[in-house]
Structure formats: structure tokens, C-alpha cells
Coordinates of C-alpha atoms in Angstrom, one line a residue:
X34 CA 150.7 130.5 109.1
X35 CA 149.8 131.1 112.8
X36 CA 153.0 132.5 114.3
X37 CA 153.1 135.5 111.8
X38 CA 152.8 138.3 114.4
X39 CA 155.0 136.7 117.0
X40 CA 158.3 137.5 115.3
X41 CA 158.0 141.3 115.6
X42 CA 157.2 141.4 119.3
X43 CA 159.8 143.6 121.1
X44 CA 161.9 142.1 123.9
X45 CA 161.4 141.2 126.7
X46 CA 157.9 140.2 125.7
X47 CA 158.8 137.9 122.8
X48 CA 161.2 135.9 125.0
X49 CA 158.5 135.7 127.7
X50 CA 156.0 134.2 125.3
X51 CA 158.6 131.7 124.0
X52 CA 159.4 130.8 127.6
X53 CA 155.7 130.1 128.4
X54 CA 155.7 127.7 125.4
X55 CA 159.0 126.0 125.5
X56 CA 161.0 126.5 128.6
X57 CA 161.0 123.3 130.8
X58 CA 159.2 123.5 134.1
X59 CA 158.0 127.0 133.4
X60 CA 154.7 126.9 131.5
X61 CA 153.5 124.6 128.7
X62 CA 157.0 122.9 128.6
X63 CA 156.1 121.5 125.2
X64 CA 157.6 118.1 124.1
X65 CA 157.0 118.5 120.4
X66 CA 157.1 121.4 117.9
X67 CA 155.5 120.7 114.5
X68 CA 156.0 123.3 111.8
X69 CA 154.8 123.9 108.3
X70 CA 157.2 123.4 105.5
X71 CA 156.2 126.5 103.6
X72 CA 155.1 126.0 100.0
X73 CA 154.1 129.6 99.0
X74 CA 150.3 128.7 99.3
X75 CA 147.5 129.4 101.6
X76 CA 147.5 127.0 104.6
X77 CA 144.6 128.4 106.8
X78 CA 145.6 131.8 108.1
X79 CA 148.1 132.9 105.4
X80 CA 150.9 131.7 103.2
X81 CA 154.3 130.6 104.3
X82 CA 157.3 131.0 102.0
X83 CA 159.0 128.0 100.4
X84 CA 162.8 127.4 100.7
X85 CA 162.6 126.9 96.9
X86 CA 160.3 129.3 95.1
X87 CA 161.7 128.2 91.8
X88 CA 163.6 125.1 90.6
X89 CA 167.0 126.8 90.7
X90 CA 166.4 128.7 93.9
X91 CA 167.3 127.7 97.5
X92 CA 167.1 129.9 100.6
X93 CA 167.0 128.6 104.1
X94 CA 166.3 131.9 105.8
X95 CA 162.8 132.7 104.7
X96 CA 159.8 132.9 106.9
X97 CA 159.8 132.4 110.7
X98 CA 159.8 128.6 111.2
X99 CA 163.6 128.3 111.3
X100 CA 163.7 131.0 114.0
X101 CA 160.8 129.3 115.9
X102 CA 162.5 125.9 115.9
X103 CA 165.8 127.4 117.1
X104 CA 164.1 129.3 119.9
X105 CA 162.3 126.1 121.0
X106 CA 165.6 124.1 120.9
X107 CA 167.4 126.9 122.7
X108 CA 165.0 126.5 125.7
X109 CA 164.6 122.7 125.5
X110 CA 167.3 120.9 123.5
X111 CA 165.2 117.7 123.9
X112 CA 162.2 119.0 122.1
X113 CA 161.1 116.9 119.1
X114 CA 160.8 118.6 115.7
X115 CA 158.3 117.6 112.9
X116 CA 158.0 119.1 109.4
X117 CA 154.9 118.8 107.3
X118 CA 154.0 120.5 103.9
X119 CA 150.5 121.9 103.2
X120 CA 151.3 123.4 99.8
X121 CA 154.2 123.1 97.3
X122 CA 155.7 125.5 94.8
X123 CA 154.3 125.1 91.2
X124 CA 157.5 123.6 89.8
X125 CA 157.1 120.5 91.9
X126 CA 154.1 119.5 89.8
X127 CA 155.4 120.9 86.5
X128 CA 152.1 122.6 85.9
X129 CA 149.8 120.1 87.6
X130 CA 148.1 120.8 91.0
X131 CA 149.5 117.5 92.3
X132 CA 152.8 116.7 94.1
X133 CA 153.1 113.0 93.2
X134 CA 153.5 112.9 89.4
X135 CA 157.3 113.4 89.9
X136 CA 157.9 111.8 93.3
X137 CA 161.6 112.0 93.0
X138 CA 161.3 115.8 92.6
X139 CA 159.1 116.1 95.7
X140 CA 161.3 113.8 97.8
X141 CA 164.4 115.9 96.7
X142 CA 162.5 119.1 97.7
X143 CA 161.5 117.8 101.2
X144 CA 164.9 116.3 101.9
X145 CA 166.5 119.6 100.9
X146 CA 164.5 121.2 103.6
X147 CA 165.7 118.7 106.2
X148 CA 169.3 119.1 105.1
X149 CA 169.0 122.9 105.1
X150 CA 167.6 122.8 108.7
X151 CA 170.8 121.0 109.7
X152 CA 173.3 122.8 107.6
X153 CA 172.2 126.4 108.2
X154 CA 170.5 126.2 111.6
X155 CA 172.0 123.0 113.2
X156 CA 168.5 121.7 113.6
X157 CA 167.8 117.9 113.6
X158 CA 164.3 117.2 112.2
X159 CA 162.9 114.1 114.0
X160 CA 159.8 113.3 112.0
X161 CA 158.6 114.2 108.5
X162 CA 155.0 114.1 107.2
X163 CA 153.6 113.5 103.7
X164 CA 150.9 116.1 102.7
X165 CA 148.6 117.7 105.3
X166 CA 145.0 116.3 105.1
X167 CA 145.4 115.3 101.5
X168 CA 146.0 112.0 99.6
X169 CA 149.2 110.0 100.3
X170 CA 151.0 108.1 97.6
X171 CA 152.8 104.8 98.6
X172 CA 155.4 105.1 95.8
X173 CA 156.3 108.6 97.0
X174 CA 156.6 107.5 100.7
X175 CA 158.9 104.7 99.8
X176 CA 161.0 107.0 97.6
X177 CA 161.1 109.5 100.5
X178 CA 162.5 106.9 102.8
X179 CA 165.1 105.9 100.2
X180 CA 166.1 109.5 99.6
X181 CA 166.4 110.2 103.4
X182 CA 168.6 107.1 103.9
X183 CA 170.7 108.0 100.9
X184 CA 171.5 111.4 102.5
X185 CA 172.4 109.8 105.9
X186 CA 169.1 110.8 107.5
X187 CA 168.2 107.3 108.8
X188 CA 167.2 108.9 112.1
X189 CA 164.4 110.9 110.5
X190 CA 161.1 109.0 111.0
X191 CA 158.1 109.1 108.7
X192 CA 154.6 109.9 109.9
X193 CA 151.5 109.3 107.7
X194 CA 149.1 110.4 106.6
X195 CA 147.9 113.4 108.7
X196 CA 144.4 112.8 107.7
X197 CA 142.1 109.9 108.9
X198 CA 142.9 106.5 110.2
X199 CA 141.9 105.0 106.9
X200 CA 143.0 104.2 104.2
X201 CA 146.5 104.5 105.6
X202 CA 146.1 101.7 108.2
X203 CA 144.5 99.3 105.7
X204 CA 147.2 99.9 103.2
X205 CA 149.9 99.3 105.8
X206 CA 148.4 95.9 106.5
X207 CA 148.5 95.0 102.8
X208 CA 151.9 96.5 101.8
X209 CA 154.7 95.1 103.9
X210 CA 157.3 97.4 102.2
X211 CA 155.2 100.5 103.2
X212 CA 154.8 99.0 106.7
X213 CA 158.5 99.0 106.9
X214 CA 159.0 102.7 106.2
X215 CA 156.2 104.4 108.1
X216 CA 157.0 104.7 111.8
X217 CA 153.9 106.6 113.1
X218 CA 150.3 106.7 112.0
X219 CA 149.1 110.3 112.6
X220 CA 145.3 111.1 112.4
X221 CA 143.6 114.5 112.7
X222 CA 140.8 115.3 115.1
X223 CA 140.1 111.6 115.9
X224 CA 137.6 112.4 118.6
X225 CA 139.7 110.2 121.1
X226 CA 138.9 107.1 119.0
X227 CA 141.0 104.9 116.7
X228 CA 140.1 101.9 114.4
X229 CA 140.9 98.2 114.5
X230 CA 143.2 98.3 111.5
X231 CA 145.3 101.0 113.1
X232 CA 145.8 98.9 116.2
X233 CA 146.6 95.8 114.1
X234 CA 149.5 97.6 112.4
X235 CA 151.2 97.7 115.9
X236 CA 152.5 101.2 114.9
X237 CA 152.7 104.2 117.3
X238 CA 149.4 106.0 117.0
X239 CA 149.3 109.8 117.3
X240 CA 146.7 112.5 117.2
X241 CA 149.0 114.5 114.9
X242 CA 146.6 117.5 114.8
X243 CA 143.9 118.2 117.4
X244 CA 142.3 120.9 119.6
X245 CA 141.8 123.9 117.2
X246 CA 139.4 125.4 119.7
X247 CA 138.9 128.9 121.0
X248 CA 141.3 129.2 123.9
X249 CA 138.8 130.1 126.7
X250 CA 137.9 127.8 129.6
X251 CA 135.9 125.5 127.3
X252 CA 138.9 125.2 125.0
X253 CA 141.0 124.3 128.1
X254 CA 138.4 121.7 129.0
X255 CA 138.5 120.3 125.5
X256 CA 142.3 120.1 125.7
X257 CA 142.3 118.5 129.2
X258 CA 139.8 115.8 128.0
X259 CA 141.6 114.8 124.8
X260 CA 145.1 114.9 126.3
X261 CA 144.0 112.0 128.5
X262 CA 141.3 110.3 126.5
X263 CA 143.2 110.1 123.2
X264 CA 145.2 107.5 125.1
X265 CA 142.4 106.0 127.2
X266 CA 140.0 105.5 124.3
X267 CA 142.3 105.5 121.3
X268 CA 145.7 104.3 122.4
X269 CA 147.3 107.5 121.1
X270 CA 150.6 108.4 122.8
X271 CA 151.0 111.9 121.4
X272 CA 148.5 114.7 120.9
X273 CA 149.5 117.8 118.9
X274 CA 147.6 121.1 119.2
X275 CA 146.8 123.3 116.3
X276 CA 147.9 125.8 117.0
X277 CA 150.9 126.7 119.2
X278 CA 150.1 130.4 119.7
X279 CA 147.4 132.6 118.3
X280 CA 149.8 135.1 116.6
X281 CA 147.7 136.1 113.6
X282 CA 144.9 138.7 113.1
X283 CA 142.0 137.4 115.2
X284 CA 139.4 138.0 112.4
X285 CA 141.2 135.4 110.2
X286 CA 139.8 131.9 110.3
X287 CA 139.9 130.1 113.7
X288 CA 140.9 133.3 115.6
X289 CA 142.4 132.6 119.0
X290 CA 142.6 128.8 118.5
X291 CA 146.1 128.7 120.0
X292 CA 147.3 127.5 123.4
X293 CA 147.9 131.1 124.2
X294 CA 147.3 134.5 122.6
X295 CA 150.0 136.9 121.2
X296 CA 148.4 138.9 118.4
X297 CA 149.6 142.4 119.3
X298 CA 153.3 142.9 118.6
X299 CA 152.7 146.7 118.4
X300 CA 151.6 146.9 122.0
X301 CA 153.5 144.0 123.5
X302 CA 150.3 142.6 125.0
X303 CA 149.8 138.9 125.2
X304 CA 147.7 136.5 127.3
X305 CA 148.7 133.2 128.9
X306 CA 145.4 131.3 128.4
X307 CA 144.1 128.4 130.5
X308 CA 145.3 125.7 127.9
X309 CA 148.9 126.6 128.7
X310 CA 148.4 125.4 132.3
X311 CA 146.3 122.4 131.3
X312 CA 149.3 121.4 129.1
X313 CA 151.7 121.7 132.0
X314 CA 149.7 119.0 134.0
X315 CA 151.1 116.5 131.4
X316 CA 154.2 118.0 130.0
X317 CA 156.0 119.1 133.2
X318 CA 155.7 115.5 134.7
X319 CA 156.5 113.3 131.7
X320 CA 158.9 113.3 128.9
X321 CA 159.2 111.7 125.4
X322 CA 160.4 108.1 126.1
X323 CA 158.1 107.7 129.1
X324 CA 155.6 104.8 128.8
X325 CA 151.8 104.8 129.4
X326 CA 150.8 102.0 131.9
X327 CA 148.2 99.8 130.2
X328 CA 145.3 100.3 132.7
X329 CA 141.7 101.1 132.0
X330 CA 141.6 104.8 132.5
X331 CA 137.8 105.3 132.8
X332 CA 136.6 106.6 136.1
X333 CA 133.3 105.2 137.5
X334 CA 131.7 108.7 137.9
X335 CA 132.9 109.9 134.5
X336 CA 136.2 111.4 133.5
X337 CA 139.5 109.6 133.0
X338 CA 143.1 109.0 134.2
X339 CA 146.4 108.0 132.6
X340 CA 149.5 106.8 134.4
X341 CA 153.0 107.0 133.0
X342 CA 156.5 105.9 134.1
X343 CA 160.1 106.6 133.0
X344 CA 160.9 102.9 133.9
X345 CA 163.2 104.1 136.6
X346 CA 160.7 104.2 139.4
X347 CA 159.0 107.5 138.7
X348 CA 155.2 107.6 138.3
X349 CA 152.9 110.3 137.1
X350 CA 149.1 110.1 137.2
X351 CA 146.9 112.7 135.4
X352 CA 143.2 112.8 136.2
X353 CA 140.5 114.9 134.4
X354 CA 136.8 115.2 135.2
X355 CA 135.7 117.5 132.4
X356 CA 131.9 117.7 131.8
X357 CA 130.4 117.5 128.3
X358 CA 129.3 121.1 127.9
X359 CA 132.6 122.5 129.3
X360 CA 134.9 120.4 127.1
X361 CA 133.5 120.5 123.6
X362 CA 136.2 120.8 120.9
X363 CA 135.6 122.5 117.6
X364 CA 135.4 119.0 116.0
X365 CA 134.3 116.2 115.8
X366 CA 130.8 116.5 117.5
X367 CA 131.0 115.2 121.1
X368 CA 128.4 112.5 122.1
X369 CA 126.7 113.1 125.4
X370 CA 128.2 111.8 128.6
X371 CA 127.8 112.6 132.3
X372 CA 130.4 113.3 135.0
X373 CA 129.5 113.5 138.7
X374 CA 131.6 114.3 141.9
X375 CA 133.2 111.0 143.1
X376 CA 135.7 109.5 145.4
X377 CA 138.4 107.6 143.5
X378 CA 140.7 105.1 145.1
X379 CA 144.0 104.1 143.4
X380 CA 146.1 101.1 144.2
X381 CA 149.9 101.1 143.5
X382 CA 151.3 97.7 142.9
X383 CA 154.6 96.1 141.9
X384 CA 157.5 98.5 142.1
X385 CA 155.2 101.4 142.8
X386 CA 154.0 99.8 146.1
X387 CA 157.1 101.5 147.7
X388 CA 155.9 105.0 146.8
X389 CA 155.1 106.9 150.1
X390 CA 154.2 110.4 148.9
X391 CA 153.0 112.0 145.7
X392 CA 153.3 115.6 144.7
X393 CA 149.9 117.1 143.8
X394 CA 149.1 119.8 141.2
X395 CA 145.5 120.9 140.7
X396 CA 143.4 123.0 138.3
X397 CA 139.7 123.7 138.5
X398 CA 138.0 125.4 135.5
X399 CA 135.5 127.8 137.0
X400 CA 132.5 128.2 134.7
X401 CA 129.8 129.2 137.1
X402 CA 132.0 131.4 139.3
X403 CA 134.0 132.7 136.3
X404 CA 137.3 132.4 138.2
X405 CA 139.5 129.3 137.5
X406 CA 142.3 128.0 139.7
X407 CA 145.0 126.9 137.4
X408 CA 148.0 124.6 138.0
X409 CA 148.3 125.1 141.8
X410 CA 150.5 123.0 143.9
X411 CA 148.6 121.4 146.9
X412 CA 149.9 119.5 149.9
X413 CA 151.7 116.2 149.0
X414 CA 149.5 113.1 149.3
X415 CA 150.4 110.3 151.7
X416 CA 150.2 106.8 150.1
X417 CA 149.1 104.2 152.7
X418 CA 150.2 100.6 152.0
X419 CA 150.1 101.2 148.3
X420 CA 146.7 103.0 148.1
X421 CA 145.2 106.4 148.3
X422 CA 141.8 108.1 147.8
X423 CA 140.9 111.4 146.2
X424 CA 137.6 113.4 146.2
X425 CA 137.1 114.6 142.7
X426 CA 134.8 117.4 141.7
X427 CA 133.7 118.1 138.1
X428 CA 135.9 120.1 135.6
X429 CA 139.1 119.4 137.5
X430 CA 142.6 118.2 136.6
X431 CA 144.9 116.6 139.0
X432 CA 148.6 115.6 138.5
X433 CA 149.9 113.1 141.1
X434 CA 153.6 112.5 140.7
X435 CA 156.8 111.3 142.3
X436 CA 158.6 114.2 140.5
X437 CA 159.4 117.3 142.5
X438 CA 160.4 119.4 139.5
X439 CA 157.1 121.1 138.6
X440 CA 156.9 124.9 138.7
X441 CA 154.3 127.5 137.9
X442 CA 156.5 130.4 136.7
X443 CA 155.3 133.8 135.8
X444 CA 156.7 136.8 134.0
X445 CA 155.7 140.4 134.9
X446 CA 152.3 141.4 133.5
X447 CA 152.6 142.3 129.8
X448 CA 151.6 145.8 128.7
X449 CA 147.8 146.5 128.3
X450 CA 146.2 145.8 124.9
X451 CA 146.2 148.6 122.3
X452 CA 144.7 148.7 118.8
X453 CA 146.9 148.6 115.7
X454 CA 148.5 152.1 115.3
X455 CA 146.1 154.4 113.4
X456 CA 149.0 156.1 111.7
X457 CA 151.4 153.4 110.3
X458 CA 154.3 153.7 107.9
X459 CA 156.9 151.3 106.5
X460 CA 159.5 152.4 104.0
X461 CA 161.2 148.9 103.9
X462 CA 164.6 150.5 104.2
X463 CA 166.4 147.8 106.1
X464 CA 169.7 146.5 104.9
X465 CA 169.9 143.2 106.8
X466 CA 166.4 142.4 108.0
X467 CA 166.0 139.8 110.7
X468 CA 163.2 138.2 108.7
X469 CA 162.4 137.9 105.0
X470 CA 159.0 139.6 105.4
X471 CA 158.0 143.0 106.6
X472 CA 156.4 143.1 110.1
X473 CA 152.6 143.0 110.4
X474 CA 151.9 142.2 106.7
X475 CA 150.0 138.9 106.6
X476 CA 150.3 137.4 103.1
X477 CA 147.0 135.6 102.1
X478 CA 148.0 134.6 98.6
X479 CA 151.5 135.0 97.2
X480 CA 154.6 135.9 99.2
X481 CA 155.8 139.4 99.8
X482 CA 159.5 139.7 100.7
X483 CA 162.1 142.4 101.3
X484 CA 164.0 143.1 98.1
X485 CA 167.1 145.0 97.1
X486 CA 166.9 146.8 93.8
X487 CA 170.6 147.0 92.9
X488 CA 169.9 149.0 89.7
X489 CA 167.7 151.7 91.3
X490 CA 169.2 155.2 91.3
X491 CA 168.4 155.6 95.0
X492 CA 164.7 156.3 95.9
X493 CA 163.6 152.7 95.8
X494 CA 166.6 150.5 96.6
X495 CA 164.9 148.7 99.4
X496 CA 161.3 147.5 98.6
X497 CA 158.8 144.9 99.3
X498 CA 158.3 142.5 96.4
X499 CA 155.7 139.9 95.5
X500 CA 157.7 136.8 94.4
X501 CA 155.4 133.9 93.6
X502 CA 155.0 133.9 89.8
X503 CA 153.1 130.6 89.2
X504 CA 150.1 129.4 91.2
X505 CA 151.4 126.9 93.8
X506 CA 150.1 123.3 94.3
X507 CA 147.4 124.5 96.6
X508 CA 145.9 123.1 99.8
X509 CA 143.1 125.7 100.1
X510 CA 141.4 127.9 97.5
X511 CA 144.1 130.5 97.0
X512 CA 143.0 133.6 95.2
X513 CA 143.9 134.2 91.5
X514 CA 145.4 137.5 92.7
X515 CA 148.1 137.9 95.4
X516 CA 147.3 139.9 98.5
X517 CA 148.8 140.8 101.9
X518 CA 146.7 142.4 104.6
X519 CA 147.7 144.7 107.5
X520 CA 146.2 146.7 110.3
X521 CA 143.0 146.8 112.3
X522 CA 140.0 144.9 111.1
X523 CA 137.7 147.5 112.8
X524 CA 139.0 150.4 110.6
X525 CA 136.2 152.2 108.8
X526 CA 137.6 155.5 107.4
X527 CA 141.2 155.4 106.1
X528 CA 143.7 156.7 103.6
X529 CA 146.2 154.2 102.2
X530 CA 149.2 155.4 100.2
X531 CA 151.9 153.3 98.5
X532 CA 154.5 153.5 95.8
X533 CA 154.0 150.7 93.3
X534 CA 156.1 149.2 90.5
X535 CA 154.5 146.9 87.9
X536 CA 157.2 144.5 86.6
X537 CA 155.0 142.4 84.3
X538 CA 154.5 143.9 80.8
X539 CA 151.2 144.3 79.0
X540 CA 148.8 142.5 81.4
X541 CA 150.6 143.2 84.8
X542 CA 148.7 145.1 87.5
X543 CA 148.8 146.0 91.2
X544 CA 146.3 147.3 93.8
X545 CA 146.1 149.0 97.1
X546 CA 142.9 148.4 99.2
X547 CA 140.9 149.2 102.3
X548 CA 138.1 147.7 104.3
X549 CA 139.3 144.3 103.3
X550 CA 137.0 141.8 105.0
X551 CA 138.4 138.3 104.5
X552 CA 141.5 136.2 104.3
X553 CA 142.9 132.7 105.1
X554 CA 141.0 129.8 103.5
X555 CA 138.2 132.3 102.5
X556 CA 140.5 134.6 100.6
X557 CA 138.8 134.0 97.3
X558 CA 135.6 135.7 98.5
X559 CA 137.4 138.8 99.9
X560 CA 135.5 142.1 99.5
X561 CA 136.6 145.6 100.2
X562 CA 137.6 148.7 98.2
X563 CA 140.3 147.9 95.7
X564 CA 142.2 150.5 93.6
X565 CA 143.9 148.8 90.7
X566 CA 146.3 150.1 88.0
X567 CA 147.5 148.1 85.1
X568 CA 150.5 148.0 82.7
X569 CA 148.2 148.8 79.8
X570 CA 147.5 152.3 81.2
X571 CA 144.0 151.6 82.6
X572 CA 142.7 151.7 86.2
X573 CA 139.8 150.1 88.0
X574 CA 138.0 150.4 91.3
X575 CA 136.3 147.2 92.4
X576 CA 134.4 146.0 95.5
X577 CA 136.1 142.6 95.5
X578 CA 139.5 141.0 95.2
X579 CA 138.4 138.9 92.2
X580 CA 137.7 142.2 90.3
X581 CA 134.2 141.2 89.2
X582 CA 132.3 144.0 90.9
X583 CA 133.5 147.1 89.0
X584 CA 132.7 150.4 90.6
X585 CA 134.7 152.7 88.3
X586 CA 137.2 152.4 85.5
X587 CA 139.2 154.5 83.1
X588 CA 142.6 155.6 81.8
X589 CA 145.5 156.3 84.2
X590 CA 148.6 156.5 82.0
X591 CA 150.4 154.2 84.4
X592 CA 153.0 152.0 82.7
X593 CA 155.1 149.0 83.8
X594 CA 158.7 149.3 85.0
X595 CA 158.1 152.8 86.5
X596 CA 157.3 153.9 90.0
X597 CA 153.9 155.5 90.7
X598 CA 152.2 156.6 93.9
X599 CA 148.7 155.4 94.6
X600 CA 146.4 156.9 97.3
X601 CA 143.1 155.4 98.3
X602 CA 140.8 157.5 100.5
X603 CA 137.7 156.0 102.1
X604 CA 135.4 158.1 104.1
X605 CA 131.9 156.9 105.1
X606 CA 130.1 155.7 102.0
X607 CA 132.5 157.5 99.6
X608 CA 135.9 156.7 98.1
X609 CA 138.4 158.5 96.0
X610 CA 141.8 157.8 94.4
X611 CA 144.9 159.8 93.6
X612 CA 147.7 158.9 91.2
X613 CA 151.1 160.6 91.9
X614 CA 149.3 163.1 94.2
X615 CA 146.6 164.1 91.6
X616 CA 143.0 163.1 91.7
X617 CA 142.2 160.2 89.3
X618 CA 138.7 159.3 90.4
X619 CA 136.3 160.4 93.2
X620 CA 132.8 160.1 94.7
X621 CA 132.6 156.3 94.2
X622 CA 129.8 155.0 96.5
X623 CA 130.8 152.2 98.9
X624 CA 128.0 150.2 100.4
X625 CA 129.8 147.2 101.9
X626 CA 131.9 146.0 103.6
X627 CA 131.7 148.6 106.4
X628 CA 135.2 147.9 107.9
X629 CA 138.4 145.9 107.4
X630 CA 142.1 145.8 106.9
X631 CA 144.3 147.7 104.5
X632 CA 146.0 145.6 101.8
X633 CA 148.4 145.5 98.8
X634 CA 148.7 143.0 96.0
X635 CA 148.9 142.0 92.4
X636 CA 146.5 141.1 89.5
X637 CA 148.0 137.7 89.1
X638 CA 151.0 135.6 90.2
X639 CA 153.5 138.2 89.0
X640 CA 156.5 140.1 90.2
X641 CA 155.7 143.6 91.5
X642 CA 157.2 146.0 94.0
X643 CA 155.8 148.2 96.8
X644 CA 157.5 151.0 98.7
X645 CA 156.7 153.7 101.3
X646 CA 153.5 152.1 102.5
X647 CA 151.4 154.4 104.7
X648 CA 148.0 154.0 106.2
X649 CA 146.1 156.6 108.3
X650 CA 142.8 155.4 109.8

């Protein structure tokens, strides 16, 4: 759920960001895009909608992943696409929080997503995963392969298990049928190391999720080190960064852990961070299908190098000399090592003996000076009788290559940063929205979608509706309530107004909220000021999403299947609430939290509608 805010950037800024990520020989020139197969559940920084909320429901236009894959393919038709589920809609488990009890149902659901990608978006999915960082099930994986083949999807490869090297590697060595259907072993945050069993399987080994580090210079150092050392130490021929672009509210978990930052669609501001240019050192001078040369890539003075070829005479060498303290990733812990300035001599043999010059691209991460030099082209290097020497300093990256295609492209400077608008309105009146979700709302439990009320007399034809009515098969600890947050986390004083419509009779309920202090994987412990109304005609004011800290309660006269207007006013240490423009409660004392987002949501997984949202802060 990390590209949430990217979709509503205005042009030309949105296309510029996408160019930096995907356009060949421009910026990061990415080779692979891995997307979440939305399952209506919390997956770290929010929920992503499923293509099948309910058993009899199919819609291949929800969320933003279809759009993102198409934008990537538009720029680089060769980019590889991977899909992986974190969560699943409730009906997959028929009431159990487990996707493998009915493996045929799960396989049908996943294959439907792959078929929908092709049918509705002309996207060919190259790889499919099992269940992110959770248990795998051998019977399910075999059934998935069978279902793929049955639908003519022989070219879709299976990657497993997006967790650790074990037990998947051990099981592959024991189960020859499973060995026959899994193409890639993908491990997460392997710390550049693999295990003997993984090597014994003779499968491709990938670091299928890595990085996850704040995107400053240290994050760039982390990325430079693991891009090389995942192969040098661990034989991994692919490294995939979580996440692509930090396009989610920065105060959510793992803020700014993307290759670049684009979290201000309202201003158009974005930042091409150092990891983009570190990526270019590898991606602009290699392609999927190139092979790593099997050399020992450890440098004597510390650091590493890799060498790759297309088998047609081209050669690319990438060198990194990252020091320990300047290249620590978020996980796993990094054992101490030392790197010193050194002169390295390389010998080109065999067919590479004929190479006379190499193009040189260089980055130096400046920690002491504070100014880095990123992805600069230097004078070509002369190769003398198959050898050359290079003086290497610490915290540097070099690419030496026979290719002359590298480019450091730049767009005009984006607009300066601005806080979220302090006066923000959305009436959701849009007949053919480009996306299924309203801009800037970041769903943290449940899914809030544009809805057309065909039966409404006119005031509330176009609304926002919460549509997840059963708790999904979860990956994180989703709340028992649904919630979508919006705005500026630094907001202190605010007035939130919204028209609400409870659809669930008897025990239905909805809320509006301010100073909301949490989300993502921590959504269950969210605090704030929550103003609830219920279908039984009562109201409550609570200091938490769970509704346990009751600050005020009473009768409101609100009923289900009717529109009402709620207003929540928070000033300093005091809050008050209005119903349909008339005071309902006041002078409720607020001690914590001191600031946070605005939010809307429901008492449980239930249908409810919202309209004419307005916040003034």
C-alpha cells in the first residue's frame, strides 16, 4: 500500500516520477515491478482492494496496481511483472483466517487476477508468489501450477516462499514434484547470505524483498552494498527493493523507505533520492537475461564487485566500497567489517581480452562533506593488454562497461514542498473516476470506494462507501473497525464535517475523527478523538479506535438508512460535536494525542456511506 498518494499527482509531475522509476536509460531504469495482489487487508501502510471482494464479485479496475503496471510497461515493455498476495478476502477461507483449507478456491482466485491482468489491461504477469512472509502449502503450490497450465498460463513462473530460505529449500530437496513446479526461491532480507540447501536445489535464488531502509545516503549505501553482495555472498541474481516509491503519509510505518519520495500530490513536490542513482549503476548497464560471471567478487581492501555479460561480447563491472556505518540496512543486523582505500587491478581474459576501453560511471556518497556526487560519467578507461587498475576510495560505486547507452536524465525541478491544504473538501461527485478510491484517503482497515446511489433522490447520488463486510484473511493486525485517514499528521486544532449514512440495522455505526495518531500495521492501537453514532440512536466520544476509552456518551436520535451530518471540533484540550448542525455534546477534555490526521470509518466490517467531507485545520 505504498503507492497510494502517487496516483493523484498532477501532470507533468506524475509522469516525471514514473520516468525516474521505469524509463530505460533515464533514472532507476527498473527491470522488475512486483505488486501486491490486493486482498482488502492491511499490508503495512494501508489496505489494497481485492479484485473479488465477495465470491460473486469480479472487478479488475480497483486500486492503483493495474495503472502502475501499465505505466511501467508503457515506458519499458521488457519489464518483468510479479504478483504476490499479502491478504485475502474472507470468502477464500470460508470463515477461517487461513487461505489453504480450500486450495482450489485460492488458486482460482489468484489465476483470475492473472487472467484479468491480460484480458482488461493486456498485461502479462511473469511471476506469481504464494503468500507474503507466511506459511506455504505444497498441495496449494502444485494446484496453482496445475490451474495456471489449465488456463494456458505455462509462461507464468512460480516463486516461493517470500519468507526465509527454510523450510522451502529443504522441502524442495525432498519433494521432486514440488521441485518441478517452483522456478525461483525468493527469500526476504537475507543479509546477503544464502544456505546450503538453497544452493543444492539448483534453483534461481532471489532476494525477493530487501532494502526497506530510510532513503537518505545511508539507505543508498545499504542498497549499493546489497545489490552487489547478494550475488557475491549469496548467489542471488535478483534483488527487489521494498518499496518502489515512498508515496504514503510519512508518519505511517517505515516512512520514506522507498527508492525515491513522492508523498505530496497536493503540491507536486517529489525528491529523486540517492538510491535511484545507485540503482542506475546496475540497471542501466545490464538487463534480465544477462549472466553473472562466476568470479570471487570480494575486494582485498573491503567492498565487492560483480561482472555481468550479455553473452554477445558486452561486459559490465559494478564495484562498491561501502563502509559499515554508512551502509546499514534496517534489517538484519550487519556484522562489523572494514573497508580502506585501495588500488584494484582487474584482468580481462578470454573474449574480453579484446576490450580496449570501458565507459566509467561513478558515485561517491558524501557523509562527512554532506554533498554526494551521484551517477557521474567520467573519462573512459583505457584497457592495456587485458588489464587496468583503479584507485578506489571508501563509500564509492563504479560502473565500468562496454555499453555507451547510460544517461543521467533530469526533469525540471518539481514545485517546493507544501503542507496538506488546511481547508480541504471532497464531495465525491465524479461520474467516471479514474481510480476506485478518492484521492488522499489512505484506508487502514476496510476499503472505501466511490459509489453511485441509483435510488437516491439527488443529494447523495455520488458517495464514498466502505465495502468490506467480513474480516479478511489478515497479514497484520487489522482493526475490528474500518478506518481511512487523511490530511496532515501535524494538525492540532481542526473541524471535521461529514455526511454519514449507516446501512447496517440495529448494531451498525460510523465515526468521524481527528488527531488520529496511528495506522498501518499498528492500526489496532490507534488513538485520537472519535465521534461515533450508532443505528440504535446512541452516540459516543472515545479516545481510541477500539472504542474502549469512553469520554462521553448519550442519545442522538440517529437511525440507519438516513443521512445525517456530523461535525467534530477540536480546539486545544477541548472537543465538541454537532449533529445536523446542532450541538450534541461539548467541553469534552482531550489530553492525548496532541496531533494527528482526520479520519472516517465504521464500527465493524459493514456497509456505510460518506459524503461532503470537509476538514478545516
